[in-house]
Short mmCIF file of C-alpha atoms and ligand atoms in Angstrom, two decimals:
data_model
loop_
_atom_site.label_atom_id
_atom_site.label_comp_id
_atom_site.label_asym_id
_atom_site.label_seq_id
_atom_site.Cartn_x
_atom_site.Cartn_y
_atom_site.Cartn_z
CA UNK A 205 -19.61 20.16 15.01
CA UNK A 206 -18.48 22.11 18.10
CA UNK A 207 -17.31 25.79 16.45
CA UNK A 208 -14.11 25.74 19.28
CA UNK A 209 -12.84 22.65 17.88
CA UNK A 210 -10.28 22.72 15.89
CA UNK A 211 -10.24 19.33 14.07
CA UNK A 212 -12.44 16.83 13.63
CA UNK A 213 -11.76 13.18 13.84
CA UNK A 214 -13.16 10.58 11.80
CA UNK A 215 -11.52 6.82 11.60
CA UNK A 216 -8.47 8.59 13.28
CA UNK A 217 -7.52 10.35 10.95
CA UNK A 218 -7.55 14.75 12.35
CA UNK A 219 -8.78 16.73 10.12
CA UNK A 220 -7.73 20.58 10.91
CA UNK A 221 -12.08 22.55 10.65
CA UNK A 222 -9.25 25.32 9.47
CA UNK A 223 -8.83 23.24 5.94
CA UNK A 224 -12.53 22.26 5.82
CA UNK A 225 -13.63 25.95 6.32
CA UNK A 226 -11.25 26.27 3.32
CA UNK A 227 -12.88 24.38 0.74
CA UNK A 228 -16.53 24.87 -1.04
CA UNK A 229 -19.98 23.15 -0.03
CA UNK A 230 -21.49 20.69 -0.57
CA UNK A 231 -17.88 18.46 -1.19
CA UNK A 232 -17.02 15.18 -0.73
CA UNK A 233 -14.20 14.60 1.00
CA UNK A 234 -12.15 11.07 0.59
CA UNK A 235 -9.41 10.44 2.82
CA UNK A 236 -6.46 8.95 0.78
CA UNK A 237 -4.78 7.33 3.84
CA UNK A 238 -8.19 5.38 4.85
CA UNK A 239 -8.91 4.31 1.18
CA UNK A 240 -4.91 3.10 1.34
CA UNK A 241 -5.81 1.48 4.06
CA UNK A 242 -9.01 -0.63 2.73
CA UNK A 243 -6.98 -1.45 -0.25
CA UNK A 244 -3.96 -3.15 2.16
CA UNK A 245 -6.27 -5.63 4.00
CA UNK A 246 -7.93 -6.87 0.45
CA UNK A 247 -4.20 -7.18 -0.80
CA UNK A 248 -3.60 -8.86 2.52
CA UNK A 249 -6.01 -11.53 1.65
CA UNK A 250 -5.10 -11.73 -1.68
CA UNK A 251 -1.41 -12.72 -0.92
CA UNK A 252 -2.73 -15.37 1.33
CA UNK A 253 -4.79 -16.98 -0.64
CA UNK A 254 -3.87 -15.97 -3.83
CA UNK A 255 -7.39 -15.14 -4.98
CA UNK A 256 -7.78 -11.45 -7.20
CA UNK A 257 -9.73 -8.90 -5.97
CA UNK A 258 -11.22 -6.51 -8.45
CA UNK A 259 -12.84 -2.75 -7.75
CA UNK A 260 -16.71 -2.71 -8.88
CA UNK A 261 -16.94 0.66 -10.25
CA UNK A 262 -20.33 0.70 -9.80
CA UNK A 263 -20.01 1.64 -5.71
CA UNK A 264 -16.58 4.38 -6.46
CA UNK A 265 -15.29 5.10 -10.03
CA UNK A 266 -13.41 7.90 -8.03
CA UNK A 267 -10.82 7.67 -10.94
CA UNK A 268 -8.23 10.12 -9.31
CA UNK A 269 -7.24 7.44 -6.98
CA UNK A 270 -7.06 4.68 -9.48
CA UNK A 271 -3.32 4.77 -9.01
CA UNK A 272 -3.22 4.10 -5.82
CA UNK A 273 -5.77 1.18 -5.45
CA UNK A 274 -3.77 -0.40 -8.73
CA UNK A 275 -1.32 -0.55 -6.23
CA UNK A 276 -2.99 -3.22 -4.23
CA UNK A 277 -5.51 -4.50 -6.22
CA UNK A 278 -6.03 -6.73 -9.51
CA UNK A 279 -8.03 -4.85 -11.66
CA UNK A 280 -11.63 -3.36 -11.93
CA UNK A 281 -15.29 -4.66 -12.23
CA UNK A 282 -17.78 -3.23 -15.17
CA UNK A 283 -21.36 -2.87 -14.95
CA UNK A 284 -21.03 -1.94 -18.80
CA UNK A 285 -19.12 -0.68 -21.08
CA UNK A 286 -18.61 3.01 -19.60
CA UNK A 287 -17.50 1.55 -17.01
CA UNK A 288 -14.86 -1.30 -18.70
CA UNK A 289 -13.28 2.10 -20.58
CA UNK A 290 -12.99 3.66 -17.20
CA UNK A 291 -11.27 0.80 -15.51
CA UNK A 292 -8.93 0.30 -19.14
CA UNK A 293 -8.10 3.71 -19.75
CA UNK A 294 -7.55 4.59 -15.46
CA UNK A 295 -6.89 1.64 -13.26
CA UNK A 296 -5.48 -0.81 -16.12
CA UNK A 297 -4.63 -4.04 -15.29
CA UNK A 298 -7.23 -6.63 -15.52
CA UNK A 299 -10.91 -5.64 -16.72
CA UNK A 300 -14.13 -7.52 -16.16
CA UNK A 301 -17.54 -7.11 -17.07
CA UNK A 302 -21.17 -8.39 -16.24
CA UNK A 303 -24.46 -6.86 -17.43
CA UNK A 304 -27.47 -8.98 -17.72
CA UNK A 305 -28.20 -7.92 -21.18
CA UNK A 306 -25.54 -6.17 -23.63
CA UNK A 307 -26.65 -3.58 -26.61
CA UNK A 308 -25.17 -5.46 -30.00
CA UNK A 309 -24.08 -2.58 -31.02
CA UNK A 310 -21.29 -2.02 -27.66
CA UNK A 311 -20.20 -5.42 -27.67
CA UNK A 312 -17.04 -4.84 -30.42
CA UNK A 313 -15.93 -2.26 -28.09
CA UNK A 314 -16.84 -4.75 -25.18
CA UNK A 315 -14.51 -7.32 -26.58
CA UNK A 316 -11.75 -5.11 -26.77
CA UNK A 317 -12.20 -3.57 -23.76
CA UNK A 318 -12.44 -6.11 -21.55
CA UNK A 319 -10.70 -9.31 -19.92
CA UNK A 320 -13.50 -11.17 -18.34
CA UNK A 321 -17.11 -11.23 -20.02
CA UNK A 322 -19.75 -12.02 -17.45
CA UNK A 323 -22.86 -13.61 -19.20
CA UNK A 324 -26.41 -13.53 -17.22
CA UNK A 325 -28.09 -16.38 -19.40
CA UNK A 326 -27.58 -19.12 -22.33
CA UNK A 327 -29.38 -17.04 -24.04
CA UNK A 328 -27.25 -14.07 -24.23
CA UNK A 329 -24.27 -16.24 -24.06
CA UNK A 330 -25.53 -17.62 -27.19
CA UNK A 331 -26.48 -14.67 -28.87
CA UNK A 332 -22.54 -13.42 -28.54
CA UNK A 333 -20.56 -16.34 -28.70
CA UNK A 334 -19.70 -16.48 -31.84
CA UNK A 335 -18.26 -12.87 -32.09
CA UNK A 336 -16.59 -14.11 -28.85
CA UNK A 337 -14.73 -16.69 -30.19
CA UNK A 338 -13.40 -15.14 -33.58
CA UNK A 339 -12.04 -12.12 -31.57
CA UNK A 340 -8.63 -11.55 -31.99
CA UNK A 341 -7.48 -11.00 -28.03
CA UNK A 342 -8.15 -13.30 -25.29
CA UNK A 343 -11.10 -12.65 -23.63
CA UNK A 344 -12.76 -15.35 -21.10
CA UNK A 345 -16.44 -15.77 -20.57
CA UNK A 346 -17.87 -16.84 -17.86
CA UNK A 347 -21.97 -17.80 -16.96
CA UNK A 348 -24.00 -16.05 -13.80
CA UNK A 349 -25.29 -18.62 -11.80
CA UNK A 350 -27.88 -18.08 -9.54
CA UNK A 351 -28.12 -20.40 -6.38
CA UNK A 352 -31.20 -19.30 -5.39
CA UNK A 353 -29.52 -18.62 -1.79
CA UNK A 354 -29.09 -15.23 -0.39
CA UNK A 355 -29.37 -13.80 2.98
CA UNK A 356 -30.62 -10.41 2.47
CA UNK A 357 -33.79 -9.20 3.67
CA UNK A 358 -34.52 -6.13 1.35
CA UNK A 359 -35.95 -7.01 -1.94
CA UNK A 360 -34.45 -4.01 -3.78
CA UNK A 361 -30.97 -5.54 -2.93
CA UNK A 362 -32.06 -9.20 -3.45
CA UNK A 363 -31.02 -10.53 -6.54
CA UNK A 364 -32.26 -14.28 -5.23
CA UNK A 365 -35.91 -13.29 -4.87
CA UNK A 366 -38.34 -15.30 -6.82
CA UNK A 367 -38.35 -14.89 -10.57
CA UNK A 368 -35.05 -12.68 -10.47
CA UNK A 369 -33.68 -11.64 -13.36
CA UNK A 370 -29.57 -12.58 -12.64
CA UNK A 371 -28.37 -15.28 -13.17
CA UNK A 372 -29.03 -19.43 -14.56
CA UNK A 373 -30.27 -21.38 -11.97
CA UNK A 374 -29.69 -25.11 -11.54
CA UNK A 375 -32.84 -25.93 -13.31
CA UNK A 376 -32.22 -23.77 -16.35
CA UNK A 377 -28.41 -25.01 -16.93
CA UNK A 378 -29.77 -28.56 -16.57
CA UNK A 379 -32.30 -28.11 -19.36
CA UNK A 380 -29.86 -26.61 -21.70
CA UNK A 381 -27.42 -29.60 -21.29
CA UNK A 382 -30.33 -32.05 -21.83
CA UNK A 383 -30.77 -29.96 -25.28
CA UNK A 384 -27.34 -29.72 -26.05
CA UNK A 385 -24.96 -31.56 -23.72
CA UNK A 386 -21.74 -29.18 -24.83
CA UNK A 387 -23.73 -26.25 -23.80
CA UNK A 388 -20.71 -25.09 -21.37
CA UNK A 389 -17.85 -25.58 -23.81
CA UNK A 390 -16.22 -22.10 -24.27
CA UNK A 391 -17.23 -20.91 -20.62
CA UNK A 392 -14.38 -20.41 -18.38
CA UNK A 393 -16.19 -19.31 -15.03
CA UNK A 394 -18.76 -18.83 -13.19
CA UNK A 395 -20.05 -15.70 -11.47
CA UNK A 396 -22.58 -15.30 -8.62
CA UNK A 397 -23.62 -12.24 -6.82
CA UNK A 398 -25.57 -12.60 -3.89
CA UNK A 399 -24.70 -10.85 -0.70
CA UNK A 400 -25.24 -7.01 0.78
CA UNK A 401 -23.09 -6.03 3.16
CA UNK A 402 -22.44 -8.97 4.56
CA UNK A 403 -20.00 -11.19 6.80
CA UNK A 404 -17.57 -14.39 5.77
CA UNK A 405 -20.49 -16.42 8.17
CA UNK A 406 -23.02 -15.94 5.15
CA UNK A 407 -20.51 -16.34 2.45
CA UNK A 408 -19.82 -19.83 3.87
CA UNK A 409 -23.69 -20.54 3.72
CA UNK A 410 -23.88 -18.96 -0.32
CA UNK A 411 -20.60 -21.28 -0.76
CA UNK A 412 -22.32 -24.68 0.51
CA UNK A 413 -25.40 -24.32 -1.62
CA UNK A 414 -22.84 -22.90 -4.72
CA UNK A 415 -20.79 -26.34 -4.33
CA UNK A 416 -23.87 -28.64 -3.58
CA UNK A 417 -25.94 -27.29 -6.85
CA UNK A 418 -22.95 -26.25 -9.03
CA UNK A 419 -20.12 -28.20 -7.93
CA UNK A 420 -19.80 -30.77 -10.34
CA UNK A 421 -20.02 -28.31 -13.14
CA UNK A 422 -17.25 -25.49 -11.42
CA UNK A 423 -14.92 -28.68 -11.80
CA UNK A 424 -14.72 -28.22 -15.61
CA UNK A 425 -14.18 -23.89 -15.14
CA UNK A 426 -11.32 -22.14 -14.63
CA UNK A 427 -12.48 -19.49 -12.47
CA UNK A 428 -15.21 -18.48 -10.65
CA UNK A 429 -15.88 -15.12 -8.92
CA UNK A 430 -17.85 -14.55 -5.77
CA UNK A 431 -19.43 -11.32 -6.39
CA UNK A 432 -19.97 -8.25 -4.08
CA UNK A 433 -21.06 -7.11 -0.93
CA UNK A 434 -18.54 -8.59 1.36
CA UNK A 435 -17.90 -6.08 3.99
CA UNK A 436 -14.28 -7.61 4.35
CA UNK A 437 -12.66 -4.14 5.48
CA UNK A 438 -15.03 -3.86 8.12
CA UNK A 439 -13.58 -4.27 11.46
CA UNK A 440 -15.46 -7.02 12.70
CA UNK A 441 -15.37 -8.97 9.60
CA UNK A 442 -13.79 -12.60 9.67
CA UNK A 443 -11.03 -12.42 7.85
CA UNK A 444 -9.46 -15.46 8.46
CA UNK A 445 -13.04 -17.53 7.70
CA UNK A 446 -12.88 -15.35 4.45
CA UNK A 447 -9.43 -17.20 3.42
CA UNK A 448 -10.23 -20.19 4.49
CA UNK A 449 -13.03 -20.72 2.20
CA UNK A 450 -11.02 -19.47 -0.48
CA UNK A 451 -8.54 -21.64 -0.06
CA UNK A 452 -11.05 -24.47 -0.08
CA UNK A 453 -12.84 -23.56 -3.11
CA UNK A 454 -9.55 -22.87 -4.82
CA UNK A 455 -7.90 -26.41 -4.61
CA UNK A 456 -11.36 -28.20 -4.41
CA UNK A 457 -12.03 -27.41 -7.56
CA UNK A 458 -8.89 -26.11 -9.20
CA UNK A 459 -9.97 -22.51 -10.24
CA UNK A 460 -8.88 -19.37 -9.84
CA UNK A 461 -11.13 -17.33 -6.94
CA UNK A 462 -12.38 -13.51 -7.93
CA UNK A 463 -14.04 -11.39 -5.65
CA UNK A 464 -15.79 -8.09 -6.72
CA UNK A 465 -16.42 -5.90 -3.84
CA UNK A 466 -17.36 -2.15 -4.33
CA UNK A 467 -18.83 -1.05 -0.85
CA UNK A 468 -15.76 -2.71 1.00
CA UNK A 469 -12.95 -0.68 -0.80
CA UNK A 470 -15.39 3.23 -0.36
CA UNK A 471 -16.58 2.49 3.19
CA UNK A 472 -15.20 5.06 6.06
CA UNK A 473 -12.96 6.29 3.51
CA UNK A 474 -14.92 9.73 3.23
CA UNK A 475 -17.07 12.76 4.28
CA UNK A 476 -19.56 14.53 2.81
CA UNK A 477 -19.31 18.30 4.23
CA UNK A 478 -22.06 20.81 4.29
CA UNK A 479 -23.36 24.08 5.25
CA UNK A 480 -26.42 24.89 7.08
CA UNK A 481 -28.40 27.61 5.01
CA UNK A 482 -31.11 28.46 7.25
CA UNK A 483 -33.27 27.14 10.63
CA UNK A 484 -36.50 27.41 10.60
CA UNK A 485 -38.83 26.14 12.58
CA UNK A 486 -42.10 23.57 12.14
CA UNK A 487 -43.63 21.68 15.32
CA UNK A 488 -39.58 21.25 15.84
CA UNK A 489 -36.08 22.69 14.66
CA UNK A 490 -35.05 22.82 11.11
CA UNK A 491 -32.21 22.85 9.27
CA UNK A 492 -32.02 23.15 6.11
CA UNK A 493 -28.50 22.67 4.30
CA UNK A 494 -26.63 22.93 0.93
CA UNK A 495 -26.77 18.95 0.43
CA UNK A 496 -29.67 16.85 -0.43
CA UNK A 497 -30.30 13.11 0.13
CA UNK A 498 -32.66 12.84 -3.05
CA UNK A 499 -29.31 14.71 -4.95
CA UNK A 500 -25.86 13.65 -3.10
CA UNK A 501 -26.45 10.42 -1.22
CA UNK A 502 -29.55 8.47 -2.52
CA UNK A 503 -28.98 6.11 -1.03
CA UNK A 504 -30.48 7.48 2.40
CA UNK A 505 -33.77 7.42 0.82
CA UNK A 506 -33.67 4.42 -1.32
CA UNK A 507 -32.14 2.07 1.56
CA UNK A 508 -33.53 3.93 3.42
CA UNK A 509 -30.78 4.81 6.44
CA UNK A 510 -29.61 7.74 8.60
CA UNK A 511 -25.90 8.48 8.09
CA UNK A 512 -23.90 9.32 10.94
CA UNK A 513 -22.97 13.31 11.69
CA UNK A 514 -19.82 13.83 13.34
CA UNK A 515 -20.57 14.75 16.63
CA UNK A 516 -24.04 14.36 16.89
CA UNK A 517 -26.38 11.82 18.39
CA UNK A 518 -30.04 10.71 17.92
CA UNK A 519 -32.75 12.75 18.48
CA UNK A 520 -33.36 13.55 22.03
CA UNK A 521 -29.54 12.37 23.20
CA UNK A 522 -28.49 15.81 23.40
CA UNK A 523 -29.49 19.34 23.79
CA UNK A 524 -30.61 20.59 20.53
CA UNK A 525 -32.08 18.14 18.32
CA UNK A 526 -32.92 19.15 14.57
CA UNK A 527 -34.54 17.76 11.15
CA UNK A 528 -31.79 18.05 8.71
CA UNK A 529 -33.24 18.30 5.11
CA UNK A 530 -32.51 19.94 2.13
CA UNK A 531 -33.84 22.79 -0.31
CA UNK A 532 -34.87 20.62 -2.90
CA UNK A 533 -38.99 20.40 -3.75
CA UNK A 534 -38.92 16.81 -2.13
CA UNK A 535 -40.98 16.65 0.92
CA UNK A 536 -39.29 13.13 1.67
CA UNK A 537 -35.54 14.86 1.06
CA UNK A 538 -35.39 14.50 4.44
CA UNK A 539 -31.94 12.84 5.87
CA UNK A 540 -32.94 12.63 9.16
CA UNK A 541 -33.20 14.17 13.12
CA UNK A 542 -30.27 14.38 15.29
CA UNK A 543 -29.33 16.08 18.48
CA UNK A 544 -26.61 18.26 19.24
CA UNK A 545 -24.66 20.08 21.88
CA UNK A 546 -24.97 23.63 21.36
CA UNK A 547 -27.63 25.15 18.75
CA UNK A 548 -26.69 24.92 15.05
CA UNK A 549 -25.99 28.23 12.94
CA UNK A 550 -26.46 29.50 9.80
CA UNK A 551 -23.24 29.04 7.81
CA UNK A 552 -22.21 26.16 10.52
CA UNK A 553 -20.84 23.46 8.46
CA UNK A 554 -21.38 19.49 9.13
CA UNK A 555 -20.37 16.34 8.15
CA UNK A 556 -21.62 13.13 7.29
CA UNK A 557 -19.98 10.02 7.43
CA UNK A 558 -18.99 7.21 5.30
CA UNK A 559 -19.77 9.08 2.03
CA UNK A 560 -17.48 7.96 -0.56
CA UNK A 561 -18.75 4.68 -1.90
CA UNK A 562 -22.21 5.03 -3.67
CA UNK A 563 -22.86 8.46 -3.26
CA UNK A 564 -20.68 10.10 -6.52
CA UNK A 565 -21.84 7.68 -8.86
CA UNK A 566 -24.92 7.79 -7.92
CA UNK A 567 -25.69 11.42 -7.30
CA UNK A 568 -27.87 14.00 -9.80
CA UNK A 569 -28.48 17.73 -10.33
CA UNK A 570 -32.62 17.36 -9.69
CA UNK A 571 -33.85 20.58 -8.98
CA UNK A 572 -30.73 22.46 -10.56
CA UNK A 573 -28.88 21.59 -7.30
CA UNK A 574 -24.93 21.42 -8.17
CA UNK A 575 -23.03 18.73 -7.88
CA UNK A 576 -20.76 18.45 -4.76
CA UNK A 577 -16.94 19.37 -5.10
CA UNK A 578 -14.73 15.78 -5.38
CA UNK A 579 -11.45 16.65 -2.96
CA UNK A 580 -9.25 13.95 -2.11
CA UNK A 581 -7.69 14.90 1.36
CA UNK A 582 -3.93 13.62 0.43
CA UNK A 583 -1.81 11.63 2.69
CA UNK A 584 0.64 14.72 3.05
CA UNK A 585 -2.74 16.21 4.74
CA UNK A 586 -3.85 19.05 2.18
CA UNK A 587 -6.90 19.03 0.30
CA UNK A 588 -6.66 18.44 -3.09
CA UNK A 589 -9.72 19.66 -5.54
CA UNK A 590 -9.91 17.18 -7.95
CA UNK A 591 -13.17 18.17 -9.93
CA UNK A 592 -15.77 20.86 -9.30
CA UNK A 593 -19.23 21.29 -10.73
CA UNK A 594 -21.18 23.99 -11.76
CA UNK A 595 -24.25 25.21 -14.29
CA UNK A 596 -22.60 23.93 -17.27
CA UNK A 597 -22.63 20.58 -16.00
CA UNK A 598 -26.11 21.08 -15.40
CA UNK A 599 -26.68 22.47 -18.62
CA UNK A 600 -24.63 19.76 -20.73
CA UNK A 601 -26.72 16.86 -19.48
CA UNK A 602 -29.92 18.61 -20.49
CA UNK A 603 -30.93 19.61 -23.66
C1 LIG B 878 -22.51 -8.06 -9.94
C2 LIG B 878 -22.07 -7.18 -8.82
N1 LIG B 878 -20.79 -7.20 -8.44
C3 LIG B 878 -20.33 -6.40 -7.43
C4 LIG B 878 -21.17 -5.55 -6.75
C5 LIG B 878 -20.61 -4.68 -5.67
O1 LIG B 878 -21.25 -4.90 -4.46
P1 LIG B 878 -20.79 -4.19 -3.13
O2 LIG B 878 -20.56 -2.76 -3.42
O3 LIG B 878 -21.92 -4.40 -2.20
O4 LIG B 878 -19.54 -4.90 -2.67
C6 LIG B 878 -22.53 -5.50 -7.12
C7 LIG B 878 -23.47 -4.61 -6.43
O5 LIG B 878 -24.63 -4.52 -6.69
C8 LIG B 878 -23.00 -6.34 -8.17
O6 LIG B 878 -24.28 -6.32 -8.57
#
């Protein structure tokens, strides 16, 4: 960041450096307007084609905002049952959950938690349906197919690769029919989850081999939902591809289309601002700062990636360039080296981009590191503290 500016830009949205000079460090920063806008184009697509579109919790359970994406969206998507209270008691409106196993002992609370129950397998399907069905609310259950399809390169976010763990696949729901040939009755939907960041292109590809190995059985459901990672708010994404094959599945087979994207409601809707504490120097310049990859945005080392830092470039590109890294013990908490136009300073703060989806939920006090603030940078432009962290947080998860 250049110290004479006085704003910074990200998505187009100006940011006064005044107001971010303001607040405390590490903090993420979500920019109400951008998340508004994210929210729009997936209740653009859902007036077109009439399909629901959910909020996995799992990528941003940011709950201070839950009023303002029930605006737009239909409801929210549970990894569990923390996360099906969440969604009932903040977001309301229609709650759905998947987890490929569920603890007996969460699944009254599950039942009346929750709209949608996601199964993984017959046998966990059998295991519950008989609480299922003398519950005294509707609740629909659906199966997790597996088409044994996916584009995505990276194991760790594979859930096709051999011997997976999600999901029936063709083979396995043909051998329980053979058994028992009513082995679907009760099961509303279907569910498959398959893509990572991905475009409409791929969807169509996960759709074909969906409708050739599954077709004739997503006939008798009543809804089936396509998952995550659909980067539909990207700019490039296909929007119109998107609806079309909505719209096809929809009155091909009668049923009522979900779609549960997390990453595509978060991404470029935030910041993540930090100091520098100190430079130091090793074979090449280093900064050390008040975040932490391993601690604030795992993600960078489990991916692995490189985040983007307003107004800098890749190593070499400009003047300066520096290792940015972090004070924990990890040798590896390194987030990566970028160049920049003027030397950095102690105190100097920075900020890295698309940090709102992923990073919160995700993030951990390793090392006794705090937590970074939550602010939600409000549409009438102030920035609004929503929680902040300190050693009692640390302290209360310990024991
Ligand atoms: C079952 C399920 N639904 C939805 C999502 C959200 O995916 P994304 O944030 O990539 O859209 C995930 C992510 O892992 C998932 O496993």
């Amino acid at each position: 960041m250049d110290n004479v500016q006085d704003t910074i830009s990200y998505e187009g949205v100006q940011i006064p450096v005044e107001q971010l000079r303001e607040i405390p460090t590490p903090s993420y920063v979500v920019i109400e307007e951008l998340l508004e806008r994210n929210a729009k184009i997936l209740s653009g697509v859902m007036e077109r084609t009439g399909c629901k579109i959910l909020l996995a919790q799992k990528a941003f359970s940011m709950f201070a905002t839950y009023p303002l994406l029930a605006q737009y969206l239909s409801g929210t998507a549970a990894s569990g049952l923390f996360e099906a209270k969440l969604g009932r008691e903040e977001f309301g409106k229609e709650v759905h959950i998947y987890s490929p196993a569920y603890r007996e002992e969460e699944m009254d609370e599950i039942l009346q938690t929750s709209d949608h129950i996601v199964f993984n397998s017959f046998e966990q399907w059998i295991t519950y349906k008989k609480k299922v069905q003398a519950v005294d609310r509707k609740v629909s259950c659906g199966l997790r197919i597996n088409p044994e399809y996916s584009e995505v390169e990276v194991d760790l976010y594979n859930p096709c690769f051999p011997n997976s763990r999600f999901g029936v696949t063709l083979q396995r729901l043909e051998e329980e029919l053979q058994k028992d040939p009513k082995a679907l009755e009760g099961l509303e939907g279907f569910h498959f989850h398959v893509m990572c960041e991905q475009g409409a292109g791929v969807l169509e590809r996960v759709l074909n081999r969906v409708e050739s190995l599954f077709g004739v059985y997503l006939k008798q459901m009543k809804w089936v939902n396509f998952g995550g990672g659909h980067h539909i708010t990207k700019p490039d994404y296909d929007l119109p591809l998107l609806e079309k094959l909505i719209v096809h599945v929809r009155d091909t087979y009668d049923v009522q289309v979900y779609m549960e994207p997390g990453e595509a409601i978060g991404v470029d809707t935030g910041i993540l601002v930090t100091k520098v504490l100190d430079v130091m120097k090793n074979g090449m310049e280093i900064a050390l700062l008040d975040t932490s990859a391993a601690c604030h945005m795992p993600d960078v080392l489990e991916m692995p990636y490189r985040p983007a830092v307003i107004g800098a470039k890749v190593a070499g590109e400009l003047p300066y360039t520096y290792r940015l890294s972090s004070a924990t013990c990890l040798s590896g908490d390194v987030i990566g080296d970028y160049s920049f136009d003027k030397p950095l300073q102690k105190g100097e703060l920075l900020f890295f981009e698309d940090m709102s989806h992923y990073t919160m939920v995700k993030n951990n006090t390793f090392n006794g590191i705090n937590l970074p603030t939550i602010i939600l940078y409000t549409k009438e432009q102030k920035m609004k503290v929503i929680r902040s962290f300190g050693y009692t947080d640390f302290k209360n998860r310990l024991s």
